[in-house]
mmCIF file with all atom_site columns, C-alpha atoms in Angstrom:
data_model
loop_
_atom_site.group_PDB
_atom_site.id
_atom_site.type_symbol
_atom_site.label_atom_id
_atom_site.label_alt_id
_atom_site.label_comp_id
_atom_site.label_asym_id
_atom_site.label_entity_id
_atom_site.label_seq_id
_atom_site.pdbx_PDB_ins_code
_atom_site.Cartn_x
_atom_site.Cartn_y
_atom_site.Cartn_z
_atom_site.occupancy
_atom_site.B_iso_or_equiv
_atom_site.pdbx_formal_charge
_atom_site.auth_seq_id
_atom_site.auth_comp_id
_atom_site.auth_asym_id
_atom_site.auth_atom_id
_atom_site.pdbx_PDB_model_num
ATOM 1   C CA . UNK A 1 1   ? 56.400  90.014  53.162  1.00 61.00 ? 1   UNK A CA 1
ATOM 2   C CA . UNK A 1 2   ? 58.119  87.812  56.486  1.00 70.00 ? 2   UNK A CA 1
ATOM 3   C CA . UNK A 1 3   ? 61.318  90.456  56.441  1.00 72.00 ? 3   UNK A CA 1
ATOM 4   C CA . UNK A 1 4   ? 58.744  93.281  57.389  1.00 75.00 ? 4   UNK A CA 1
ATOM 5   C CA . UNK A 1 5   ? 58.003  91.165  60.249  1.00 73.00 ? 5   UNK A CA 1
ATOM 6   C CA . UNK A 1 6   ? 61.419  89.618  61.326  1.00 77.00 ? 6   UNK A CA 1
ATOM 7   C CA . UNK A 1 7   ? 63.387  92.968  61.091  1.00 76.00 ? 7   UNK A CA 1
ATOM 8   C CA . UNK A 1 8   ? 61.337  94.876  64.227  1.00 77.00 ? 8   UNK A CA 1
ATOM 9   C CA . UNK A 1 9   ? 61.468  91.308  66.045  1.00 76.00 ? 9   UNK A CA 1
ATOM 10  C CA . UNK A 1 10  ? 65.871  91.220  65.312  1.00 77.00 ? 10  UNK A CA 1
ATOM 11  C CA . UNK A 1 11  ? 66.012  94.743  66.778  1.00 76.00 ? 11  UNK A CA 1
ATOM 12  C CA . UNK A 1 12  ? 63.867  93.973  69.903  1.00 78.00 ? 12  UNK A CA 1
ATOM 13  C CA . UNK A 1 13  ? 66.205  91.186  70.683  1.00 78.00 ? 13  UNK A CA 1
ATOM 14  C CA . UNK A 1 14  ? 69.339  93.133  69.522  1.00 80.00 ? 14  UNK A CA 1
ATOM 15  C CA . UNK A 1 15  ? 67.793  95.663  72.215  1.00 81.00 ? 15  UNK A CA 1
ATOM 16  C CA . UNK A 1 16  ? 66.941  93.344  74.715  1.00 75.00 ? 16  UNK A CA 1
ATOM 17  C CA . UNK A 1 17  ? 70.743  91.421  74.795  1.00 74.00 ? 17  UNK A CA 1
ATOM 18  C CA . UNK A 1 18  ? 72.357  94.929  74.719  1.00 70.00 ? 18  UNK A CA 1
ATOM 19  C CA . UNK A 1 19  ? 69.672  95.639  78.476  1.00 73.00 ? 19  UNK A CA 1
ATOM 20  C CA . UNK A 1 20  ? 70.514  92.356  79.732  1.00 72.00 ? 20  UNK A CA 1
ATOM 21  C CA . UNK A 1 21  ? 74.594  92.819  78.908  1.00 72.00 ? 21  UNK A CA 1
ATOM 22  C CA . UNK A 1 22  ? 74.044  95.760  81.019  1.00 63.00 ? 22  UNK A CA 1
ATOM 23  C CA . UNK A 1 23  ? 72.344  94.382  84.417  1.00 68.00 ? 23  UNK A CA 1
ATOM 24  C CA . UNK A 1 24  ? 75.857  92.728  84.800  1.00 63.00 ? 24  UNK A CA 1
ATOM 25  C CA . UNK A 1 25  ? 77.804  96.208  84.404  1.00 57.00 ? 25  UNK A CA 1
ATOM 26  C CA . UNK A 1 26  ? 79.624  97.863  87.581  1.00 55.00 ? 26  UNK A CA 1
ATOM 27  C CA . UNK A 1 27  ? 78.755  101.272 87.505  1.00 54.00 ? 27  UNK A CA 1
ATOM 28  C CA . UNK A 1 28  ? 81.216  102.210 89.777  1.00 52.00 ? 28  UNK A CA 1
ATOM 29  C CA . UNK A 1 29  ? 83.364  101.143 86.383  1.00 55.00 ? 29  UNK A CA 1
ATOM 30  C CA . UNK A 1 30  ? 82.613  104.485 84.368  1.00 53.00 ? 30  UNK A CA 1
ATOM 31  C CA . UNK A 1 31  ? 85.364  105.037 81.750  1.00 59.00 ? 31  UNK A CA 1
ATOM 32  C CA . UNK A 1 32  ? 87.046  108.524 82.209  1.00 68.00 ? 32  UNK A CA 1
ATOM 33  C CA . UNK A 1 33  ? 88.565  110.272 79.131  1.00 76.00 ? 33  UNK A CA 1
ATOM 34  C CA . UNK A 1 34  ? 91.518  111.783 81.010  1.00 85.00 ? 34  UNK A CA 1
ATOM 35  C CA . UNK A 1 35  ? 92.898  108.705 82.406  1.00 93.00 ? 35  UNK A CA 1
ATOM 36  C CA . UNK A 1 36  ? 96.931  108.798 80.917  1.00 94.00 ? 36  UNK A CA 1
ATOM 37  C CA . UNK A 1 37  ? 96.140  112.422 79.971  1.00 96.00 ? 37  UNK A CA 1
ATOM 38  C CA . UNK A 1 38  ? 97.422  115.694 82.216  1.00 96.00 ? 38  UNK A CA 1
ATOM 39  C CA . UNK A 1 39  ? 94.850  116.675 84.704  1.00 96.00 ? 39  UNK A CA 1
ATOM 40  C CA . UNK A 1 40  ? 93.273  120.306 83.355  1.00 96.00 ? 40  UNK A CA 1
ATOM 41  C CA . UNK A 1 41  ? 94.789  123.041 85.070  1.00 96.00 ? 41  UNK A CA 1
ATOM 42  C CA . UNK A 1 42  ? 92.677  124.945 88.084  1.00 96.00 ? 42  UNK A CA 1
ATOM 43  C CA . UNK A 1 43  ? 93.824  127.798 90.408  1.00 96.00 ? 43  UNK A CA 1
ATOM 44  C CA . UNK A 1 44  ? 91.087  127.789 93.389  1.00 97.00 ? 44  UNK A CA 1
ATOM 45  C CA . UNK A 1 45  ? 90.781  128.831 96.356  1.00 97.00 ? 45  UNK A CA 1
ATOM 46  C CA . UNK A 1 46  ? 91.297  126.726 99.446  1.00 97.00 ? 46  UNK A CA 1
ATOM 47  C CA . UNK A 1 47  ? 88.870  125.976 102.251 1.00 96.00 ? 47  UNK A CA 1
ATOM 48  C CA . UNK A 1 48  ? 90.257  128.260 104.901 1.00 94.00 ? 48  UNK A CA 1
ATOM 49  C CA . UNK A 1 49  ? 90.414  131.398 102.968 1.00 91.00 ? 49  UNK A CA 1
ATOM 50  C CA . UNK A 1 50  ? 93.680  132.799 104.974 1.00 92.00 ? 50  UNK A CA 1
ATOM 51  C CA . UNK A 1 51  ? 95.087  130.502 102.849 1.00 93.00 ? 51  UNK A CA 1
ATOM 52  C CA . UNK A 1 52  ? 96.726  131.385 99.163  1.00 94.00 ? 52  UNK A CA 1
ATOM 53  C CA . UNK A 1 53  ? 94.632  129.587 96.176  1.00 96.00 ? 53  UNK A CA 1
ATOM 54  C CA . UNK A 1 54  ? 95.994  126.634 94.905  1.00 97.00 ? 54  UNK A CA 1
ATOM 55  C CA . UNK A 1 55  ? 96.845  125.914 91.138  1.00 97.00 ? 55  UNK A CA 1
ATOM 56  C CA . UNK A 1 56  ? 97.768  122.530 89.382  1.00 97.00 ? 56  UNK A CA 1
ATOM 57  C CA . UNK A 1 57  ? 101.225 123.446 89.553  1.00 97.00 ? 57  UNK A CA 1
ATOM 58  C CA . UNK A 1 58  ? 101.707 123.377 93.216  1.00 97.00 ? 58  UNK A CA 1
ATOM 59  C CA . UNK A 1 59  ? 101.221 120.031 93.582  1.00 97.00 ? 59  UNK A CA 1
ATOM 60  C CA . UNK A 1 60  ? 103.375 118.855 90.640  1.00 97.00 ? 60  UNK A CA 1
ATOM 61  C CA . UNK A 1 61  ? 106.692 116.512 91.718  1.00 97.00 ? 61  UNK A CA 1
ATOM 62  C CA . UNK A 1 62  ? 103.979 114.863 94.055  1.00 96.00 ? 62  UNK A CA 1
ATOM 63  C CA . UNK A 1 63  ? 102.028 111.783 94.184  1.00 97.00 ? 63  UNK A CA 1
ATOM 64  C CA . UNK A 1 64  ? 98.352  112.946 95.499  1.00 98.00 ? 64  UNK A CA 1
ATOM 65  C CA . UNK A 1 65  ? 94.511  111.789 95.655  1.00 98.00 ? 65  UNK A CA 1
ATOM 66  C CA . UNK A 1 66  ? 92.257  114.432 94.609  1.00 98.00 ? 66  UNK A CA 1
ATOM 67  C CA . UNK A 1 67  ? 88.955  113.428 96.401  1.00 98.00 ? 67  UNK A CA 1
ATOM 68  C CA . UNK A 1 68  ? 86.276  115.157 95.385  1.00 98.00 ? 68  UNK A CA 1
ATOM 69  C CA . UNK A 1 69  ? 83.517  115.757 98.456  1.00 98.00 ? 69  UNK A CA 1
ATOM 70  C CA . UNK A 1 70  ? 80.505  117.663 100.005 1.00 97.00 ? 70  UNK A CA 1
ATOM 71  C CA . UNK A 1 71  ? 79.129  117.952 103.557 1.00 97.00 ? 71  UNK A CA 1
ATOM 72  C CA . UNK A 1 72  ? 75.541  117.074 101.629 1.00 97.00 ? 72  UNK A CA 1
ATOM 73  C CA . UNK A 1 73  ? 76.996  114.376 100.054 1.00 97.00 ? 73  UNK A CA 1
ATOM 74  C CA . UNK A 1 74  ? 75.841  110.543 102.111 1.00 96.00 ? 74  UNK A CA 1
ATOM 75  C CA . UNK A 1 75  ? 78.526  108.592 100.115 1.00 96.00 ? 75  UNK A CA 1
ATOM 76  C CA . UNK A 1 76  ? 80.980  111.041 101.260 1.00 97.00 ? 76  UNK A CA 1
ATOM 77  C CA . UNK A 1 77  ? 79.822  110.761 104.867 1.00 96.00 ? 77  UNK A CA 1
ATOM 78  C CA . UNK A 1 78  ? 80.745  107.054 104.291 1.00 96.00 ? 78  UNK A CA 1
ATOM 79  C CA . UNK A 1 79  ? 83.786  107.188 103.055 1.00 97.00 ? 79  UNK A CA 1
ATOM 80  C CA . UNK A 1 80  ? 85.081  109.982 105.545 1.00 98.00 ? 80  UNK A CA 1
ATOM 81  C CA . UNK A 1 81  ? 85.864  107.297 108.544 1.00 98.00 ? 81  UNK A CA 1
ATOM 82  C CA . UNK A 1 82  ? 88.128  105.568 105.413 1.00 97.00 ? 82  UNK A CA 1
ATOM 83  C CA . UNK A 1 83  ? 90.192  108.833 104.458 1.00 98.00 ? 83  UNK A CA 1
ATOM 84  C CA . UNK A 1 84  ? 90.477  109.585 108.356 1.00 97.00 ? 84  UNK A CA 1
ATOM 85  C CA . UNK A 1 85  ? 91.898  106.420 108.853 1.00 97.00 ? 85  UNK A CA 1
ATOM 86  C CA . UNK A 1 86  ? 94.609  106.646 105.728 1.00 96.00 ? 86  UNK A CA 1
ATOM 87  C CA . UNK A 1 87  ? 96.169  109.537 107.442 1.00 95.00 ? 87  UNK A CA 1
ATOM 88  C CA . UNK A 1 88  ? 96.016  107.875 110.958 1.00 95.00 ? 88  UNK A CA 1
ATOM 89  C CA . UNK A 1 89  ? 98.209  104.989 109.956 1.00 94.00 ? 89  UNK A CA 1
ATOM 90  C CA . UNK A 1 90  ? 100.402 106.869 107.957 1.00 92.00 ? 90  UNK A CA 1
ATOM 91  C CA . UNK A 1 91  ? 99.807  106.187 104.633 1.00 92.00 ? 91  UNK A CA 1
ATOM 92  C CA . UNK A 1 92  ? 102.495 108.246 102.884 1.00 88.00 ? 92  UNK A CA 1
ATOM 93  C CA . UNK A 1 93  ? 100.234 110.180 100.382 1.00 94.00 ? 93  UNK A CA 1
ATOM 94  C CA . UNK A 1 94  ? 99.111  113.804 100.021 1.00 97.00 ? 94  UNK A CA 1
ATOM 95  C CA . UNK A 1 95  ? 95.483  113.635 100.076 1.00 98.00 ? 95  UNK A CA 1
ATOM 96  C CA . UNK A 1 96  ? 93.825  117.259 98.204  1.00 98.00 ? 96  UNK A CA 1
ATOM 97  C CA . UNK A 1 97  ? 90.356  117.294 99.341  1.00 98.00 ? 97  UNK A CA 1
ATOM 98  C CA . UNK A 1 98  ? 88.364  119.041 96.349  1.00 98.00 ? 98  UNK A CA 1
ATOM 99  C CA . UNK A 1 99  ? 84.855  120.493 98.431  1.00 97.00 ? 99  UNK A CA 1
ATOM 100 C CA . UNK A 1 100 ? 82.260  120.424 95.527  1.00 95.00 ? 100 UNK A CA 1
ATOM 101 C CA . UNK A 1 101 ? 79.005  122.784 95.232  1.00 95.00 ? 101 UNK A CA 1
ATOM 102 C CA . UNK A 1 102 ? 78.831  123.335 98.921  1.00 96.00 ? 102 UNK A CA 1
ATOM 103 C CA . UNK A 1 103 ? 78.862  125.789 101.582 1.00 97.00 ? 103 UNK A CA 1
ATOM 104 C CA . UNK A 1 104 ? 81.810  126.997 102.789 1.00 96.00 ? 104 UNK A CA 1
ATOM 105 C CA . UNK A 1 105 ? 80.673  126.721 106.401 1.00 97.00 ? 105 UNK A CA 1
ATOM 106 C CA . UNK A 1 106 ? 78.859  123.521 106.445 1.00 97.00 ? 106 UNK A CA 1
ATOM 107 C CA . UNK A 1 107 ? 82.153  121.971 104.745 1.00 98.00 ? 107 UNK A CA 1
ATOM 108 C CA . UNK A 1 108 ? 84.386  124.043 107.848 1.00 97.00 ? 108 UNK A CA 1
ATOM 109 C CA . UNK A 1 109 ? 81.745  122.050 110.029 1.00 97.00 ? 109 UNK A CA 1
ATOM 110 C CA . UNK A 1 110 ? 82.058  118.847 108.295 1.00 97.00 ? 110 UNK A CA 1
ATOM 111 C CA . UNK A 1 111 ? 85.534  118.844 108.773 1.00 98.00 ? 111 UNK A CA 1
ATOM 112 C CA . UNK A 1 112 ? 85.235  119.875 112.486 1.00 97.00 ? 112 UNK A CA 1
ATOM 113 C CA . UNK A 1 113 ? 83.141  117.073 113.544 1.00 97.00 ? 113 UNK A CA 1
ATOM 114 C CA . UNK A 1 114 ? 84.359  114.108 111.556 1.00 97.00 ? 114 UNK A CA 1
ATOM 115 C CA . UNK A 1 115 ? 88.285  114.993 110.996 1.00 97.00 ? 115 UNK A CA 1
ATOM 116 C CA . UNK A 1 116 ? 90.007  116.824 108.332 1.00 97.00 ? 116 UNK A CA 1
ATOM 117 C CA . UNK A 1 117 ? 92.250  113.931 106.587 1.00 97.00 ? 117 UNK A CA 1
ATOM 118 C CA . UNK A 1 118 ? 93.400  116.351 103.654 1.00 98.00 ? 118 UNK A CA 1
ATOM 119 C CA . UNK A 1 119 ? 96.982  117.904 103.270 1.00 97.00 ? 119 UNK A CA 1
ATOM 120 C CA . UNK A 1 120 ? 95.163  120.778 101.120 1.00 97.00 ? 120 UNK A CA 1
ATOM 121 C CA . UNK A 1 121 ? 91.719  121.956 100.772 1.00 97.00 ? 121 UNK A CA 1
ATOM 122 C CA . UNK A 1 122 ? 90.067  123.049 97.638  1.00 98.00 ? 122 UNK A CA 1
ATOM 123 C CA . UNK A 1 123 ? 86.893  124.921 97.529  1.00 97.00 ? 123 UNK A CA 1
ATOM 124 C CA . UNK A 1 124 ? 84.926  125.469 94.813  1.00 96.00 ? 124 UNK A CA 1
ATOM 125 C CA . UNK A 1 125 ? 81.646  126.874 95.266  1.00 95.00 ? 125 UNK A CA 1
ATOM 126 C CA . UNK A 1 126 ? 80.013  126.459 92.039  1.00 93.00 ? 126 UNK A CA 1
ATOM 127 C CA . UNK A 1 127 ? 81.961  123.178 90.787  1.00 91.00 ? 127 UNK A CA 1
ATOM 128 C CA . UNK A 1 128 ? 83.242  124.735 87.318  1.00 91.00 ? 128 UNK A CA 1
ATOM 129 C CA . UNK A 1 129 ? 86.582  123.307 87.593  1.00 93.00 ? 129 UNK A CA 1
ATOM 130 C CA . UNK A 1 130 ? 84.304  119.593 88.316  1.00 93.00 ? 130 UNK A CA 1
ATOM 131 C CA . UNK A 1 131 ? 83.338  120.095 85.234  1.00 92.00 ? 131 UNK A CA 1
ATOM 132 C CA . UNK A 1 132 ? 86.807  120.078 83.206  1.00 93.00 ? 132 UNK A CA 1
ATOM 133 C CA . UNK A 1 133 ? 87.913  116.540 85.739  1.00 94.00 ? 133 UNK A CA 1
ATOM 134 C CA . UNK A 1 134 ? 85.125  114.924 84.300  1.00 91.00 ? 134 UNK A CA 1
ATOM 135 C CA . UNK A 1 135 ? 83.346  114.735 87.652  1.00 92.00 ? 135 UNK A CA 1
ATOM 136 C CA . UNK A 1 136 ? 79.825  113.083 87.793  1.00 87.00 ? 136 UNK A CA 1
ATOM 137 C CA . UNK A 1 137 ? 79.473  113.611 91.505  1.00 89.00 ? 137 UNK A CA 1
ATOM 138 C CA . UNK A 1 138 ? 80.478  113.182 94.914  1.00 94.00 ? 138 UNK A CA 1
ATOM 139 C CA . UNK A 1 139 ? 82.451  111.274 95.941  1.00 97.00 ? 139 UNK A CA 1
ATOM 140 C CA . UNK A 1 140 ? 85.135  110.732 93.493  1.00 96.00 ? 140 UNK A CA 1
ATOM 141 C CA . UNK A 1 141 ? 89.062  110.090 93.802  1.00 97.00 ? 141 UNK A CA 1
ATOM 142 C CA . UNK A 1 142 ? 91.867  110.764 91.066  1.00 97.00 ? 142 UNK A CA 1
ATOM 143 C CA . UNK A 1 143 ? 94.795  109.193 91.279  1.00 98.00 ? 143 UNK A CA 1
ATOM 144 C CA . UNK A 1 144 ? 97.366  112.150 90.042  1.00 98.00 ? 144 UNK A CA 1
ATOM 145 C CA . UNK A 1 145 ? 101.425 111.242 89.390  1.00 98.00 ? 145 UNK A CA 1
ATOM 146 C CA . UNK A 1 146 ? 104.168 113.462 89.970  1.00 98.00 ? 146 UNK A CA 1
ATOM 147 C CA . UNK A 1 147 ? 103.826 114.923 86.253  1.00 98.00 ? 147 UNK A CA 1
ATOM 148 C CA . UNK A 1 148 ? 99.790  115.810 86.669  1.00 97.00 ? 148 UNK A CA 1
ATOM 149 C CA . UNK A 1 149 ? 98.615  112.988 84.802  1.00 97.00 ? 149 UNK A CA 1
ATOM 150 C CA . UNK A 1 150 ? 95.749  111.558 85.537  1.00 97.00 ? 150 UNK A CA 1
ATOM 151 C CA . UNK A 1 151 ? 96.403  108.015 86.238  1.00 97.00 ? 151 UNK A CA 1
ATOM 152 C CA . UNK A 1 152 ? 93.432  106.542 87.773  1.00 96.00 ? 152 UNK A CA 1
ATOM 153 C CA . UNK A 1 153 ? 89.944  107.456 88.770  1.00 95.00 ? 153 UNK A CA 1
ATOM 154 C CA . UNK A 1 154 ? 87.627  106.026 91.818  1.00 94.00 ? 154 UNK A CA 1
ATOM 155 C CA . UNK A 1 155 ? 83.896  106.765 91.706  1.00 92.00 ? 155 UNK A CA 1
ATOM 156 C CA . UNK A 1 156 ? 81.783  106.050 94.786  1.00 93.00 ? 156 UNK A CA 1
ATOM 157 C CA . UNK A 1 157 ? 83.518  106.004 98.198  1.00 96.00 ? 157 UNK A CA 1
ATOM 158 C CA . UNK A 1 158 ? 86.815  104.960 98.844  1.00 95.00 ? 158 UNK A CA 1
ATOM 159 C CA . UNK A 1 159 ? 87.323  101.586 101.085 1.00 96.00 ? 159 UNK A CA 1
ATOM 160 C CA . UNK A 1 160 ? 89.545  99.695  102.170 1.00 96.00 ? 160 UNK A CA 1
ATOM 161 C CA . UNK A 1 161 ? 88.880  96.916  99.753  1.00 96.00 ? 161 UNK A CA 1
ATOM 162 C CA . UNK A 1 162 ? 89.089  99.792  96.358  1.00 95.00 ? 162 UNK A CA 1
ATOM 163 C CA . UNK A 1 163 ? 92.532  100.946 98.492  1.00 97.00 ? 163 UNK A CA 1
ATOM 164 C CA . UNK A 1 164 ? 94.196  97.860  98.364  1.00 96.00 ? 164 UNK A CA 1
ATOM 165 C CA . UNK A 1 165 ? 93.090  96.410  95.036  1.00 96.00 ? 165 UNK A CA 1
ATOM 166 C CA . UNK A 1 166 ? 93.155  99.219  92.923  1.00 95.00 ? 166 UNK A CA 1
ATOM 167 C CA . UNK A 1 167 ? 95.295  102.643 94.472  1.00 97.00 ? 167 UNK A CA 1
ATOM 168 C CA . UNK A 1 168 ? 97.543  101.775 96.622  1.00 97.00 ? 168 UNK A CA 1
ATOM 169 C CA . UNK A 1 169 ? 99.426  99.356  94.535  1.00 97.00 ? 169 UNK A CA 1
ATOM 170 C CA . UNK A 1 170 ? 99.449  102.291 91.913  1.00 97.00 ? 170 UNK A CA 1
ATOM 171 C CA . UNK A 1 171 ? 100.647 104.977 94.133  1.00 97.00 ? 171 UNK A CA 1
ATOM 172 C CA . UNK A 1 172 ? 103.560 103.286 95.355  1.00 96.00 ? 172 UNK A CA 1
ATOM 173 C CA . UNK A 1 173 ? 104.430 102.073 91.848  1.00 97.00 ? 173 UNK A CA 1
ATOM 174 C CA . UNK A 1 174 ? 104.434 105.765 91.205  1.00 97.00 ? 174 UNK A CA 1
ATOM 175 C CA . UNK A 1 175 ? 106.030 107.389 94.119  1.00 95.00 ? 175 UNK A CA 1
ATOM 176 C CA . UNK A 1 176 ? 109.047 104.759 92.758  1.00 94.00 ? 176 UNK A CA 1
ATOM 177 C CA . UNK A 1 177 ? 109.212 106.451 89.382  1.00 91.00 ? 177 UNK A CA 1
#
């Protein structure tokens, strides 16, 4: 008769140290299933549209960040001033903006006003390739290698701090190899 009592009381605390485990969780810490796996191929159009569409394949032999961003996007808006700053002082990687479920004129605008720190543009209006990178939202950053593999994946904004701890020590190991 005490086991139909104690069994609802074990999963309540079962439940309630699984809750608590999680209040100490980053969230900016979300595993991604492509990480050491190729990144899924795309052809899309770029953000100036006198310019030819872009596929996976044009970028290979390269080390690039593929930062995913909207001019609606607040987080983005933060992390702008960052990517701005990357290309200011040189930083020697090819930076592929990816503009996600946005206007194509507010994101011209964006650009405009703030600074345009990407070597390529993407544009995808209705975010359908987003959905085969695994994106949650904006912002977002893959670290791709030379081969289109996946190597590394930033969500939230990009900072200084997140630069030096986590991708720039990663893209120069793989610009060596």
């Amino acid at each position: 008769m005490r086991w139909k009592y104690l069994v609802p009381l074990a999963v309540f605390l079962v439940l309630c140290g699984f809750l608590f485990k999680g209040l100490y969780l980053d969230p900016r810490k979300v595993p991604s299933a492509l990480i050491d796996k190729p990144a899924p191929e795309f052809v899309l159009p770029q953000l100036d549209e006198a310019a030819p569409e872009m596929k996976k394949a044009d970028l290979l032999g390269r080390v690039y960040l593929m930062n995913v961003w909207a001019s609606w996007c607040e987080s983005c808006r933060y992390e702008h001033p960052f990517l701005n700053e990357l290309k200011r002082r040189g930083e020697k990687v090819v930076i592929v903006g990816y503009n996600y479920r946005d206007e194509r004129a507010d994101a011209r605008r964006w650009l405009a006003v703030l600074g345009n720190p990407y070597d390529y543009c993407l544009y995808d209006r209705k975010g359908g390739e987003a959905i085969n990178f695994g994106v949650y939202g904006a912002p977002e950053t893959f670290v791709i290698d030379k081969k289109g593999v996946i190597r590394h994946k930033v969500i939230g904004p990009m900072s200084e701090k997140v630069w030096k701890s986590e991708v720039a020590p990663l893209v120069r190991k793989l610009e060596a190899e």
